[in-house]
JSON list of C-alpha atoms in Angstrom, two decimals:
[
{"chain": "A", "resi": 1245, "resn": "MET", "atom": "CA", "xyz": [31.19, -9.79, 26.69]},
{"chain": "A", "resi": 1246, "resn": "ASP", "atom": "CA", "xyz": [29.33, -8.92, 23.49]},
{"chain": "A", "resi": 1247, "resn": "SER", "atom": "CA", "xyz": [29.05, -11.71, 20.94]},
{"chain": "A", "resi": 1248, "resn": "GLU", "atom": "CA", "xyz": [30.36, -11.31, 17.40]},
{"chain": "A", "resi": 1249, "resn": "ASN", "atom": "CA", "xyz": [26.77, -11.02, 16.11]},
{"chain": "A", "resi": 1250, "resn": "ASP", "atom": "CA", "xyz": [25.98, -8.23, 18.57]},
{"chain": "A", "resi": 1251, "resn": "LEU", "atom": "CA", "xyz": [29.02, -6.27, 17.39]},
{"chain": "A", "resi": 1252, "resn": "LEU", "atom": "CA", "xyz": [27.87, -6.61, 13.77]},
{"chain": "A", "resi": 1253, "resn": "ILE", "atom": "CA", "xyz": [24.43, -5.06, 14.39]},
{"chain": "A", "resi": 1254, "resn": "GLU", "atom": "CA", "xyz": [24.23, -1.83, 12.40]},
{"chain": "A", "resi": 1255, "resn": "VAL", "atom": "CA", "xyz": [22.17, 0.96, 13.92]},
{"chain": "A", "resi": 1256, "resn": "VAL", "atom": "CA", "xyz": [20.37, 3.02, 11.30]},
{"chain": "A", "resi": 1257, "resn": "SER", "atom": "CA", "xyz": [20.63, 6.78, 11.74]},
{"chain": "A", "resi": 1258, "resn": "PRO", "atom": "CA", "xyz": [18.23, 9.31, 10.15]},
{"chain": "A", "resi": 1259, "resn": "GLU", "atom": "CA", "xyz": [21.03, 10.50, 7.87]},
{"chain": "A", "resi": 1260, "resn": "ASP", "atom": "CA", "xyz": [21.18, 7.00, 6.34]},
{"chain": "A", "resi": 1261, "resn": "VAL", "atom": "CA", "xyz": [17.56, 7.14, 5.15]},
{"chain": "A", "resi": 1262, "resn": "ASP", "atom": "CA", "xyz": [17.06, 8.09, 1.48]},
{"chain": "A", "resi": 1263, "resn": "THR", "atom": "CA", "xyz": [13.89, 10.16, 0.93]},
{"chain": "A", "resi": 1264, "resn": "SER", "atom": "CA", "xyz": [14.67, 11.37, -2.59]},
{"chain": "A", "resi": 1265, "resn": "SER", "atom": "CA", "xyz": [11.82, 9.30, -4.09]},
{"chain": "A", "resi": 1266, "resn": "LEU", "atom": "CA", "xyz": [9.29, 11.51, -2.26]},
{"chain": "A", "resi": 1267, "resn": "VAL", "atom": "CA", "xyz": [10.02, 14.53, -4.45]},
{"chain": "A", "resi": 1268, "resn": "THR", "atom": "CA", "xyz": [6.90, 15.29, -6.53]},
{"chain": "A", "resi": 1269, "resn": "LYS", "atom": "CA", "xyz": [6.77, 15.22, -10.34]},
{"chain": "A", "resi": 1270, "resn": "SER", "atom": "CA", "xyz": [5.42, 17.85, -12.74]},
{"chain": "A", "resi": 1271, "resn": "SER", "atom": "CA", "xyz": [2.97, 15.40, -14.36]},
{"chain": "A", "resi": 1272, "resn": "LEU", "atom": "CA", "xyz": [1.13, 12.16, -13.69]},
{"chain": "A", "resi": 1273, "resn": "ASN", "atom": "CA", "xyz": [2.71, 8.86, -14.74]},
{"chain": "A", "resi": 1274, "resn": "PRO", "atom": "CA", "xyz": [2.73, 8.89, -18.59]},
{"chain": "A", "resi": 1275, "resn": "ALA", "atom": "CA", "xyz": [2.46, 5.09, -18.65]},
{"chain": "A", "resi": 1276, "resn": "LEU", "atom": "CA", "xyz": [-1.10, 5.43, -17.28]},
{"chain": "A", "resi": 1277, "resn": "TRP", "atom": "CA", "xyz": [-2.30, 8.94, -18.05]},
{"chain": "A", "resi": 1278, "resn": "GLU", "atom": "CA", "xyz": [-2.52, 11.44, -20.89]},
{"chain": "A", "resi": 1279, "resn": "ASN", "atom": "CA", "xyz": [-3.39, 15.10, -20.63]},
{"chain": "A", "resi": 1280, "resn": "ILE", "atom": "CA", "xyz": [-6.25, 16.08, -22.94]},
{"chain": "A", "resi": 1281, "resn": "ASP", "atom": "CA", "xyz": [-7.33, 19.73, -22.88]},
{"chain": "A", "resi": 1282, "resn": "GLY", "atom": "CA", "xyz": [-5.88, 20.17, -19.40]},
{"chain": "A", "resi": 1283, "resn": "LYS", "atom": "CA", "xyz": [-7.57, 17.06, -17.97]},
{"chain": "A", "resi": 1284, "resn": "TRP", "atom": "CA", "xyz": [-5.82, 13.87, -16.95]},
{"chain": "A", "resi": 1285, "resn": "VAL", "atom": "CA", "xyz": [-7.44, 10.91, -18.72]},
{"chain": "A", "resi": 1286, "resn": "LEU", "atom": "CA", "xyz": [-6.66, 7.22, -18.19]},
{"chain": "A", "resi": 1287, "resn": "LYS", "atom": "CA", "xyz": [-5.12, 5.69, -21.31]},
{"chain": "A", "resi": 1288, "resn": "GLU", "atom": "CA", "xyz": [-7.23, 3.10, -23.14]},
{"chain": "A", "resi": 1289, "resn": "LYS", "atom": "CA", "xyz": [-4.54, 0.41, -22.88]},
{"chain": "A", "resi": 1290, "resn": "ALA", "atom": "CA", "xyz": [-4.30, 0.88, -19.10]},
{"chain": "A", "resi": 1291, "resn": "LYS", "atom": "CA", "xyz": [-8.10, 0.85, -18.78]},
{"chain": "A", "resi": 1292, "resn": "SER", "atom": "CA", "xyz": [-8.31, -2.42, -20.74]},
{"chain": "A", "resi": 1293, "resn": "VAL", "atom": "CA", "xyz": [-5.69, -4.09, -18.53]},
{"chain": "A", "resi": 1294, "resn": "PHE", "atom": "CA", "xyz": [-7.29, -2.85, -15.30]},
{"chain": "A", "resi": 1295, "resn": "ASP", "atom": "CA", "xyz": [-10.70, -4.11, -16.43]},
{"chain": "A", "resi": 1296, "resn": "LYS", "atom": "CA", "xyz": [-9.22, -7.60, -16.80]},
{"chain": "A", "resi": 1297, "resn": "VAL", "atom": "CA", "xyz": [-7.51, -7.36, -13.40]},
{"chain": "A", "resi": 1298, "resn": "ILE", "atom": "CA", "xyz": [-10.79, -6.30, -11.79]},
{"chain": "A", "resi": 1299, "resn": "ARG", "atom": "CA", "xyz": [-12.70, -9.25, -13.25]},
{"chain": "A", "resi": 1300, "resn": "PHE", "atom": "CA", "xyz": [-9.96, -11.69, -12.24]},
{"chain": "A", "resi": 1301, "resn": "PHE", "atom": "CA", "xyz": [-9.68, -10.34, -8.69]},
{"chain": "A", "resi": 1302, "resn": "GLU", "atom": "CA", "xyz": [-13.44, -10.45, -8.22]},
{"chain": "A", "resi": 1303, "resn": "SER", "atom": "CA", "xyz": [-13.50, -14.08, -9.39]},
{"chain": "A", "resi": 1304, "resn": "GLN", "atom": "CA", "xyz": [-10.97, -15.01, -6.69]},
{"chain": "A", "resi": 1305, "resn": "MET", "atom": "CA", "xyz": [-12.49, -13.22, -3.68]},
{"chain": "A", "resi": 1306, "resn": "GLN", "atom": "CA", "xyz": [-14.96, -15.10, -1.47]},
{"chain": "A", "resi": 1307, "resn": "VAL", "atom": "CA", "xyz": [-16.13, -14.96, 2.13]},
{"chain": "A", "resi": 1308, "resn": "ARG", "atom": "CA", "xyz": [-17.87, -18.05, 3.54]},
{"chain": "A", "resi": 1309, "resn": "ASN", "atom": "CA", "xyz": [-17.84, -19.53, 0.02]},
{"chain": "A", "resi": 1310, "resn": "GLU", "atom": "CA", "xyz": [-19.86, -16.58, -1.27]},
{"chain": "A", "resi": 1311, "resn": "PRO", "atom": "CA", "xyz": [-18.53, -14.12, -3.88]},
{"chain": "A", "resi": 1312, "resn": "ILE", "atom": "CA", "xyz": [-18.00, -10.54, -2.72]},
{"chain": "A", "resi": 1313, "resn": "GLU", "atom": "CA", "xyz": [-20.12, -7.93, -4.50]},
{"chain": "A", "resi": 1314, "resn": "PHE", "atom": "CA", "xyz": [-17.94, -4.85, -4.73]},
{"chain": "A", "resi": 1315, "resn": "ASP", "atom": "CA", "xyz": [-19.49, -1.37, -5.03]},
{"chain": "A", "resi": 1316, "resn": "THR", "atom": "CA", "xyz": [-16.74, 0.07, -7.21]},
{"chain": "A", "resi": 1317, "resn": "VAL", "atom": "CA", "xyz": [-12.96, 0.02, -7.76]},
{"chain": "A", "resi": 1318, "resn": "ILE", "atom": "CA", "xyz": [-10.73, 3.04, -7.11]},
{"chain": "A", "resi": 1319, "resn": "LEU", "atom": "CA", "xyz": [-7.27, 3.75, -8.53]},
{"chain": "A", "resi": 1320, "resn": "THR", "atom": "CA", "xyz": [-5.44, 5.71, -5.86]},
{"chain": "A", "resi": 1321, "resn": "GLY", "atom": "CA", "xyz": [-2.00, 6.17, -4.32]},
{"chain": "A", "resi": 1322, "resn": "SER", "atom": "CA", "xyz": [1.14, 7.51, -5.99]},
{"chain": "A", "resi": 1323, "resn": "ASN", "atom": "CA", "xyz": [0.11, 6.46, -9.50]},
{"chain": "A", "resi": 1324, "resn": "ALA", "atom": "CA", "xyz": [-3.01, 8.61, -9.24]},
{"chain": "A", "resi": 1325, "resn": "GLY", "atom": "CA", "xyz": [-1.01, 11.68, -8.28]},
{"chain": "A", "resi": 1326, "resn": "TYR", "atom": "CA", "xyz": [2.15, 13.67, -8.76]},
{"chain": "A", "resi": 1327, "resn": "ASN", "atom": "CA", "xyz": [4.27, 11.74, -6.25]},
{"chain": "A", "resi": 1328, "resn": "TRP", "atom": "CA", "xyz": [4.75, 8.59, -8.35]},
{"chain": "A", "resi": 1329, "resn": "TYR", "atom": "CA", "xyz": [8.19, 7.21, -9.09]},
{"chain": "A", "resi": 1330, "resn": "GLU", "atom": "CA", "xyz": [9.65, 4.27, -11.01]},
{"chain": "A", "resi": 1331, "resn": "GLY", "atom": "CA", "xyz": [8.98, 1.80, -8.18]},
{"chain": "A", "resi": 1332, "resn": "SER", "atom": "CA", "xyz": [5.44, 2.94, -7.27]},
{"chain": "A", "resi": 1333, "resn": "ASP", "atom": "CA", "xyz": [2.68, 0.35, -7.01]},
{"chain": "A", "resi": 1334, "resn": "ILE", "atom": "CA", "xyz": [-0.55, 0.73, -8.95]},
{"chain": "A", "resi": 1335, "resn": "ASP", "atom": "CA", "xyz": [-3.04, 0.67, -6.07]},
{"chain": "A", "resi": 1336, "resn": "LEU", "atom": "CA", "xyz": [-6.50, -0.68, -6.93]},
{"chain": "A", "resi": 1337, "resn": "HIS", "atom": "CA", "xyz": [-8.94, -0.40, -4.03]},
{"chain": "A", "resi": 1338, "resn": "PHE", "atom": "CA", "xyz": [-12.04, -2.58, -4.24]},
{"chain": "A", "resi": 1339, "resn": "ARG", "atom": "CA", "xyz": [-14.86, -1.05, -2.18]},
{"chain": "A", "resi": 1340, "resn": "VAL", "atom": "CA", "xyz": [-17.45, -3.07, -0.27]},
{"chain": "A", "resi": 1341, "resn": "LEU", "atom": "CA", "xyz": [-19.60, -2.30, 2.76]},
{"chain": "A", "resi": 1342, "resn": "TYR", "atom": "CA", "xyz": [-17.97, -4.33, 5.54]},
{"chain": "A", "resi": 1343, "resn": "SER", "atom": "CA", "xyz": [-21.17, -4.39, 7.63]},
{"chain": "A", "resi": 1344, "resn": "SER", "atom": "CA", "xyz": [-22.93, -6.22, 4.78]},
{"chain": "A", "resi": 1345, "resn": "ILE", "atom": "CA", "xyz": [-20.50, -9.12, 5.36]},
{"chain": "A", "resi": 1346, "resn": "ASP", "atom": "CA", "xyz": [-20.47, -9.23, 9.16]},
{"chain": "A", "resi": 1347, "resn": "ASP", "atom": "CA", "xyz": [-21.15, -6.95, 12.13]},
{"chain": "A", "resi": 1348, "resn": "ASP", "atom": "CA", "xyz": [-17.58, -7.47, 13.40]},
{"chain": "A", "resi": 1349, "resn": "ILE", "atom": "CA", "xyz": [-15.90, -4.83, 11.21]},
{"chain": "A", "resi": 1350, "resn": "GLU", "atom": "CA", "xyz": [-12.42, -5.51, 12.58]},
{"chain": "A", "resi": 1351, "resn": "LEU", "atom": "CA", "xyz": [-12.75, -9.22, 11.81]},
{"chain": "A", "resi": 1352, "resn": "VAL", "atom": "CA", "xyz": [-13.93, -8.46, 8.26]},
{"chain": "A", "resi": 1353, "resn": "ASP", "atom": "CA", "xyz": [-11.01, -6.07, 7.77]},
{"chain": "A", "resi": 1354, "resn": "ASP", "atom": "CA", "xyz": [-8.48, -8.69, 8.92]},
{"chain": "A", "resi": 1355, "resn": "ILE", "atom": "CA", "xyz": [-9.97, -11.42, 6.70]},
{"chain": "A", "resi": 1356, "resn": "LEU", "atom": "CA", "xyz": [-10.17, -9.26, 3.57]},
{"chain": "A", "resi": 1357, "resn": "TRP", "atom": "CA", "xyz": [-6.71, -7.82, 4.12]},
{"chain": "A", "resi": 1358, "resn": "ARG", "atom": "CA", "xyz": [-5.29, -11.34, 4.41]},
{"chain": "A", "resi": 1359, "resn": "GLU", "atom": "CA", "xyz": [-7.12, -12.55, 1.30]},
{"chain": "A", "resi": 1360, "resn": "SER", "atom": "CA", "xyz": [-6.07, -9.58, -0.84]},
{"chain": "A", "resi": 1361, "resn": "THR", "atom": "CA", "xyz": [-2.46, -9.87, 0.38]},
{"chain": "A", "resi": 1362, "resn": "ILE", "atom": "CA", "xyz": [-2.35, -13.57, -0.53]},
{"chain": "A", "resi": 1363, "resn": "PHE", "atom": "CA", "xyz": [-3.75, -12.72, -3.98]},
{"chain": "A", "resi": 1364, "resn": "SER", "atom": "CA", "xyz": [-1.09, -10.05, -4.63]},
{"chain": "A", "resi": 1365, "resn": "LEU", "atom": "CA", "xyz": [1.74, -12.33, -3.47]},
{"chain": "A", "resi": 1366, "resn": "LYS", "atom": "CA", "xyz": [0.46, -15.26, -5.52]},
{"chain": "A", "resi": 1367, "resn": "TYR", "atom": "CA", "xyz": [-0.16, -13.55, -8.85]},
{"chain": "A", "resi": 1368, "resn": "LYS", "atom": "CA", "xyz": [2.32, -10.61, -8.87]},
{"chain": "A", "resi": 1369, "resn": "LEU", "atom": "CA", "xyz": [0.43, -8.66, -11.53]},
{"chain": "A", "resi": 1370, "resn": "LYS", "atom": "CA", "xyz": [2.16, -5.84, -13.41]},
{"chain": "A", "resi": 1371, "resn": "TYR", "atom": "CA", "xyz": [1.38, -3.14, -15.92]},
{"chain": "A", "resi": 1372, "resn": "ALA", "atom": "CA", "xyz": [4.09, -1.20, -17.79]},
{"chain": "A", "resi": 1373, "resn": "GLY", "atom": "CA", "xyz": [6.64, -2.48, -15.27]},
{"chain": "A", "resi": 1374, "resn": "PHE", "atom": "CA", "xyz": [4.65, -1.30, -12.23]},
{"chain": "A", "resi": 1375, "resn": "ASP", "atom": "CA", "xyz": [3.37, -3.79, -9.64]},
{"chain": "A", "resi": 1376, "resn": "ILE", "atom": "CA", "xyz": [-0.42, -3.91, -9.33]},
{"chain": "A", "resi": 1377, "resn": "GLU", "atom": "CA", "xyz": [-1.59, -4.16, -5.72]},
{"chain": "A", "resi": 1378, "resn": "CYS", "atom": "CA", "xyz": [-5.24, -5.06, -5.09]},
{"chain": "A", "resi": 1379, "resn": "ASN", "atom": "CA", "xyz": [-6.68, -3.99, -1.75]},
{"chain": "A", "resi": 1380, "resn": "ILE", "atom": "CA", "xyz": [-10.17, -4.06, -0.24]},
{"chain": "A", "resi": 1381, "resn": "GLU", "atom": "CA", "xyz": [-11.59, -1.11, 1.67]},
{"chain": "A", "resi": 1382, "resn": "ASP", "atom": "CA", "xyz": [-14.80, -0.39, 3.55]},
{"chain": "A", "resi": 1383, "resn": "SER", "atom": "CA", "xyz": [-17.14, 1.77, 1.46]},
{"chain": "A", "resi": 1384, "resn": "ALA", "atom": "CA", "xyz": [-18.40, 3.30, 4.72]},
{"chain": "A", "resi": 1385, "resn": "GLU", "atom": "CA", "xyz": [-14.98, 4.90, 5.26]},
{"chain": "A", "resi": 1386, "resn": "GLU", "atom": "CA", "xyz": [-14.60, 8.57, 4.46]},
{"chain": "A", "resi": 1387, "resn": "HIS", "atom": "CA", "xyz": [-11.47, 9.73, 2.67]},
{"chain": "A", "resi": 1388, "resn": "ASN", "atom": "CA", "xyz": [-9.48, 12.91, 2.83]},
{"chain": "A", "resi": 1389, "resn": "PRO", "atom": "CA", "xyz": [-10.44, 15.13, -0.14]},
{"chain": "A", "resi": 1390, "resn": "SER", "atom": "CA", "xyz": [-6.77, 15.79, -0.84]},
{"chain": "A", "resi": 1391, "resn": "GLN", "atom": "CA", "xyz": [-6.24, 12.11, -1.72]},
{"chain": "A", "resi": 1392, "resn": "ALA", "atom": "CA", "xyz": [-6.41, 11.59, -5.50]},
{"chain": "A", "resi": 1393, "resn": "ARG", "atom": "CA", "xyz": [-8.93, 8.85, -6.35]},
{"chain": "A", "resi": 1394, "resn": "TYR", "atom": "CA", "xyz": [-10.06, 7.69, -9.80]},
{"chain": "A", "resi": 1395, "resn": "ASP", "atom": "CA", "xyz": [-13.20, 5.54, -10.11]},
{"chain": "A", "resi": 1396, "resn": "LEU", "atom": "CA", "xyz": [-12.38, 2.81, -12.64]},
{"chain": "A", "resi": 1397, "resn": "ILE", "atom": "CA", "xyz": [-15.99, 1.68, -12.95]},
{"chain": "A", "resi": 1398, "resn": "LYS", "atom": "CA", "xyz": [-17.42, 5.14, -13.62]},
{"chain": "A", "resi": 1399, "resn": "GLY", "atom": "CA", "xyz": [-14.33, 6.23, -15.58]},
{"chain": "A", "resi": 1400, "resn": "SER", "atom": "CA", "xyz": [-14.06, 9.55, -13.76]},
{"chain": "A", "resi": 1401, "resn": "TRP", "atom": "CA", "xyz": [-12.20, 11.28, -10.95]},
{"chain": "A", "resi": 1402, "resn": "GLU", "atom": "CA", "xyz": [-13.68, 11.03, -7.46]},
{"chain": "A", "resi": 1403, "resn": "ASN", "atom": "CA", "xyz": [-10.95, 13.40, -6.24]},
{"chain": "A", "resi": 1404, "resn": "GLU", "atom": "CA", "xyz": [-8.68, 14.97, -8.86]},
{"chain": "A", "resi": 1405, "resn": "PRO", "atom": "CA", "xyz": [-4.95, 15.20, -8.15]},
{"chain": "A", "resi": 1406, "resn": "LYS", "atom": "CA", "xyz": [-3.68, 18.67, -7.33]},
{"chain": "A", "resi": 1407, "resn": "GLU", "atom": "CA", "xyz": [-0.33, 19.94, -8.49]},
{"chain": "A", "resi": 1408, "resn": "ASN", "atom": "CA", "xyz": [0.95, 22.16, -5.75]},
{"chain": "A", "resi": 1409, "resn": "ASP", "atom": "CA", "xyz": [3.90, 22.72, -3.50]},
{"chain": "A", "resi": 1410, "resn": "VAL", "atom": "CA", "xyz": [3.66, 20.07, -0.80]},
{"chain": "A", "resi": 1411, "resn": "SER", "atom": "CA", "xyz": [5.45, 20.79, 2.43]},
{"chain": "A", "resi": 1412, "resn": "ILE", "atom": "CA", "xyz": [7.31, 17.66, 3.56]},
{"chain": "A", "resi": 1413, "resn": "ASP", "atom": "CA", "xyz": [9.39, 17.64, 6.72]},
{"chain": "A", "resi": 1414, "resn": "PHE", "atom": "CA", "xyz": [12.10, 15.30, 5.45]},
{"chain": "A", "resi": 1415, "resn": "ASP", "atom": "CA", "xyz": [13.96, 15.35, 8.78]},
{"chain": "A", "resi": 1416, "resn": "VAL", "atom": "CA", "xyz": [10.90, 13.98, 10.62]},
{"chain": "A", "resi": 1417, "resn": "ILE", "atom": "CA", "xyz": [10.33, 11.34, 7.93]},
{"chain": "A", "resi": 1418, "resn": "LYS", "atom": "CA", "xyz": [13.95, 10.20, 8.15]},
{"chain": "A", "resi": 1419, "resn": "GLU", "atom": "CA", "xyz": [13.86, 10.08, 11.94]},
{"chain": "A", "resi": 1420, "resn": "LYS", "atom": "CA", "xyz": [10.68, 7.97, 12.06]},
{"chain": "A", "resi": 1421, "resn": "CYS", "atom": "CA", "xyz": [11.94, 5.62, 9.33]},
{"chain": "A", "resi": 1422, "resn": "ALA", "atom": "CA", "xyz": [15.22, 5.06, 11.16]},
{"chain": "A", "resi": 1423, "resn": "LYS", "atom": "CA", "xyz": [13.36, 4.33, 14.40]},
{"chain": "A", "resi": 1424, "resn": "ILE", "atom": "CA", "xyz": [11.13, 1.73, 12.73]},
{"chain": "A", "resi": 1425, "resn": "MET", "atom": "CA", "xyz": [14.06, 0.12, 10.87]},
{"chain": "A", "resi": 1426, "resn": "ASN", "atom": "CA", "xyz": [15.92, -0.26, 14.17]},
{"chain": "A", "resi": 1427, "resn": "MET", "atom": "CA", "xyz": [12.82, -1.72, 15.86]},
{"chain": "A", "resi": 1428, "resn": "ILE", "atom": "CA", "xyz": [12.65, -4.36, 13.12]},
{"chain": "A", "resi": 1429, "resn": "ASP", "atom": "CA", "xyz": [16.37, -5.13, 13.49]},
{"chain": "A", "resi": 1430, "resn": "GLU", "atom": "CA", "xyz": [16.00, -5.55, 17.24]},
{"chain": "A", "resi": 1431, "resn": "ALA", "atom": "CA", "xyz": [12.83, -7.71, 17.15]},
{"chain": "A", "resi": 1432, "resn": "ASN", "atom": "CA", "xyz": [13.64, -11.36, 17.86]},
{"chain": "A", "resi": 1433, "resn": "THR", "atom": "CA", "xyz": [10.33, -13.21, 17.65]},
{"chain": "A", "resi": 1434, "resn": "LYS", "atom": "CA", "xyz": [7.66, -13.76, 15.00]},
{"chain": "A", "resi": 1435, "resn": "GLU", "atom": "CA", "xyz": [5.11, -12.22, 17.34]},
{"chain": "A", "resi": 1436, "resn": "GLU", "atom": "CA", "xyz": [7.11, -9.01, 17.76]},
{"chain": "A", "resi": 1437, "resn": "LEU", "atom": "CA", "xyz": [7.68, -8.71, 14.01]},
{"chain": "A", "resi": 1438, "resn": "SER", "atom": "CA", "xyz": [4.03, -9.42, 13.16]},
{"chain": "A", "resi": 1439, "resn": "LEU", "atom": "CA", "xyz": [2.94, -6.77, 15.66]},
{"chain": "A", "resi": 1440, "resn": "ILE", "atom": "CA", "xyz": [5.22, -4.21, 13.98]},
{"chain": "A", "resi": 1441, "resn": "LYS", "atom": "CA", "xyz": [3.82, -5.17, 10.57]},
{"chain": "A", "resi": 1442, "resn": "ASN", "atom": "CA", "xyz": [0.19, -4.79, 11.69]},
{"chain": "A", "resi": 1443, "resn": "LYS", "atom": "CA", "xyz": [0.89, -1.49, 13.44]},
{"chain": "A", "resi": 1444, "resn": "LEU", "atom": "CA", "xyz": [2.58, -0.14, 10.31]},
{"chain": "A", "resi": 1445, "resn": "ARG", "atom": "CA", "xyz": [-0.43, -1.03, 8.18]},
{"chain": "A", "resi": 1446, "resn": "LYS", "atom": "CA", "xyz": [-2.89, 0.67, 10.57]},
{"chain": "A", "resi": 1447, "resn": "TYR", "atom": "CA", "xyz": [-0.51, 3.62, 11.05]},
{"chain": "A", "resi": 1448, "resn": "ARG", "atom": "CA", "xyz": [-0.49, 4.20, 7.30]},
{"chain": "A", "resi": 1449, "resn": "GLU", "atom": "CA", "xyz": [-4.25, 3.74, 6.83]},
{"chain": "A", "resi": 1450, "resn": "SER", "atom": "CA", "xyz": [-5.16, 6.15, 9.63]},
{"chain": "A", "resi": 1451, "resn": "GLY", "atom": "CA", "xyz": [-2.78, 8.77, 8.23]},
{"chain": "A", "resi": 1452, "resn": "ILE", "atom": "CA", "xyz": [-4.19, 8.53, 4.70]},
{"chain": "A", "resi": 1453, "resn": "ASN", "atom": "CA", "xyz": [-7.78, 8.73, 5.94]},
{"chain": "A", "resi": 1454, "resn": "LYS", "atom": "CA", "xyz": [-7.01, 11.75, 8.11]},
{"chain": "A", "resi": 1455, "resn": "ASP", "atom": "CA", "xyz": [-4.47, 13.77, 6.11]},
{"chain": "A", "resi": 1456, "resn": "GLY", "atom": "CA", "xyz": [-4.42, 12.21, 2.64]},
{"chain": "A", "resi": 1457, "resn": "GLU", "atom": "CA", "xyz": [-1.64, 10.97, 0.37]},
{"chain": "A", "resi": 1458, "resn": "TYR", "atom": "CA", "xyz": [0.96, 13.30, 1.88]},
{"chain": "A", "resi": 1459, "resn": "SER", "atom": "CA", "xyz": [0.31, 12.35, 5.49]},
{"chain": "A", "resi": 1460, "resn": "GLU", "atom": "CA", "xyz": [3.44, 11.79, 7.54]},
{"chain": "A", "resi": 1461, "resn": "SER", "atom": "CA", "xyz": [2.59, 8.13, 8.17]},
{"chain": "A", "resi": 1462, "resn": "ASN", "atom": "CA", "xyz": [1.98, 7.38, 4.49]},
{"chain": "A", "resi": 1463, "resn": "LEU", "atom": "CA", "xyz": [5.27, 9.00, 3.48]},
{"chain": "A", "resi": 1464, "resn": "VAL", "atom": "CA", "xyz": [7.11, 6.98, 6.13]},
{"chain": "A", "resi": 1465, "resn": "TYR", "atom": "CA", "xyz": [5.47, 3.80, 4.82]},
{"chain": "A", "resi": 1466, "resn": "LYS", "atom": "CA", "xyz": [6.42, 4.68, 1.23]},
{"chain": "A", "resi": 1467, "resn": "VAL", "atom": "CA", "xyz": [10.09, 5.16, 2.15]},
{"chain": "A", "resi": 1468, "resn": "LEU", "atom": "CA", "xyz": [10.14, 1.85, 4.03]},
{"chain": "A", "resi": 1469, "resn": "ARG", "atom": "CA", "xyz": [8.57, 0.05, 1.09]},
{"chain": "A", "resi": 1470, "resn": "ARG", "atom": "CA", "xyz": [10.85, 1.67, -1.45]},
{"chain": "A", "resi": 1471, "resn": "ASN", "atom": "CA", "xyz": [14.08, 1.02, 0.46]},
{"chain": "A", "resi": 1472, "resn": "GLY", "atom": "CA", "xyz": [13.27, -2.68, 0.93]},
{"chain": "A", "resi": 1473, "resn": "THR", "atom": "CA", "xyz": [12.51, -2.56, 4.66]},
{"chain": "A", "resi": 1474, "resn": "LEU", "atom": "CA", "xyz": [9.00, -4.03, 4.29]},
{"chain": "A", "resi": 1475, "resn": "VAL", "atom": "CA", "xyz": [10.29, -6.90, 2.15]},
{"chain": "A", "resi": 1476, "resn": "ALA", "atom": "CA", "xyz": [12.98, -7.55, 4.78]},
{"chain": "A", "resi": 1477, "resn": "LEU", "atom": "CA", "xyz": [10.30, -7.49, 7.49]},
{"chain": "A", "resi": 1478, "resn": "ASN", "atom": "CA", "xyz": [8.23, -10.13, 5.68]},
{"chain": "A", "resi": 1479, "resn": "ASP", "atom": "CA", "xyz": [11.35, -12.24, 5.09]},
{"chain": "A", "resi": 1480, "resn": "LYS", "atom": "CA", "xyz": [12.26, -12.05, 8.76]},
{"chain": "A", "resi": 1481, "resn": "ILE", "atom": "CA", "xyz": [8.73, -13.12, 9.79]},
{"chain": "A", "resi": 1482, "resn": "GLU", "atom": "CA", "xyz": [8.95, -16.13, 7.46]},
{"chain": "A", "resi": 1483, "resn": "GLU", "atom": "CA", "xyz": [12.40, -16.98, 8.80]},
{"chain": "A", "resi": 1484, "resn": "LYS", "atom": "CA", "xyz": [11.13, -16.95, 12.40]},
{"chain": "A", "resi": 1485, "resn": "GLN", "atom": "CA", "xyz": [8.18, -19.11, 11.35]},
{"chain": "A", "resi": 1486, "resn": "ARG", "atom": "CA", "xyz": [10.53, -21.68, 9.79]},
{"chain": "A", "resi": 1487, "resn": "GLU", "atom": "CA", "xyz": [12.66, -21.68, 12.93]},
{"chain": "A", "resi": 1488, "resn": "LYS", "atom": "CA", "xyz": [9.57, -22.56, 14.96]},
{"chain": "A", "resi": 1489, "resn": "ILE", "atom": "CA", "xyz": [8.57, -25.36, 12.65]},
{"chain": "A", "resi": 1490, "resn": "PHE", "atom": "CA", "xyz": [12.01, -26.99, 12.41]},
{"chain": "A", "resi": 1491, "resn": "LYS", "atom": "CA", "xyz": [13.15, -26.28, 15.95]}
]
């Protein structure tokens, strides 16, 4: 006979998934950008804040007790394009050649991802109400030219955002989100949950690198972040960790 807890498990259907935040805007985020003679220019106040964030982040990042020398810092993601919304992160990507740190690129990626994640969780930086998320990426990686990228060090666009009609298959996005949400609900161990988390991160990164900001995997990730699923995933991992410790 099913237990009471089993009967209370709610299966998420695609129709339950809200994708309204994926609808594109007619302009870039006015909290960061201003349009001067048809060109999107970063506001001076935003530039001043980001300069301080960059210096602070760089002061905190070390590998083997040595500071990391970053090549440049890129503002990318929703807040560099037309698909921003009120809950979008401000994504700052610090570029460094991974092979200059160690030949084991996967190891370097794991270490730097962990360090940057700890930094973001510890300091919870914001600008104009938007969370600032600092990530580290390999400068050897190539990026899809459709992905908007603004070089904060040079003060110029690496890839300018394009305002166009983006074709999004909302039914596919909803279906994939529902499947992942149900996988998280059904996972019972810290190992299973951590595996889902790592796969989601790599799923998103590969999609962005291949198809840009509007890749299917990136849109799925955005919906999961915006509807609280990723926060719930982290909470569940921590809960399972506590259960292990106090068992």
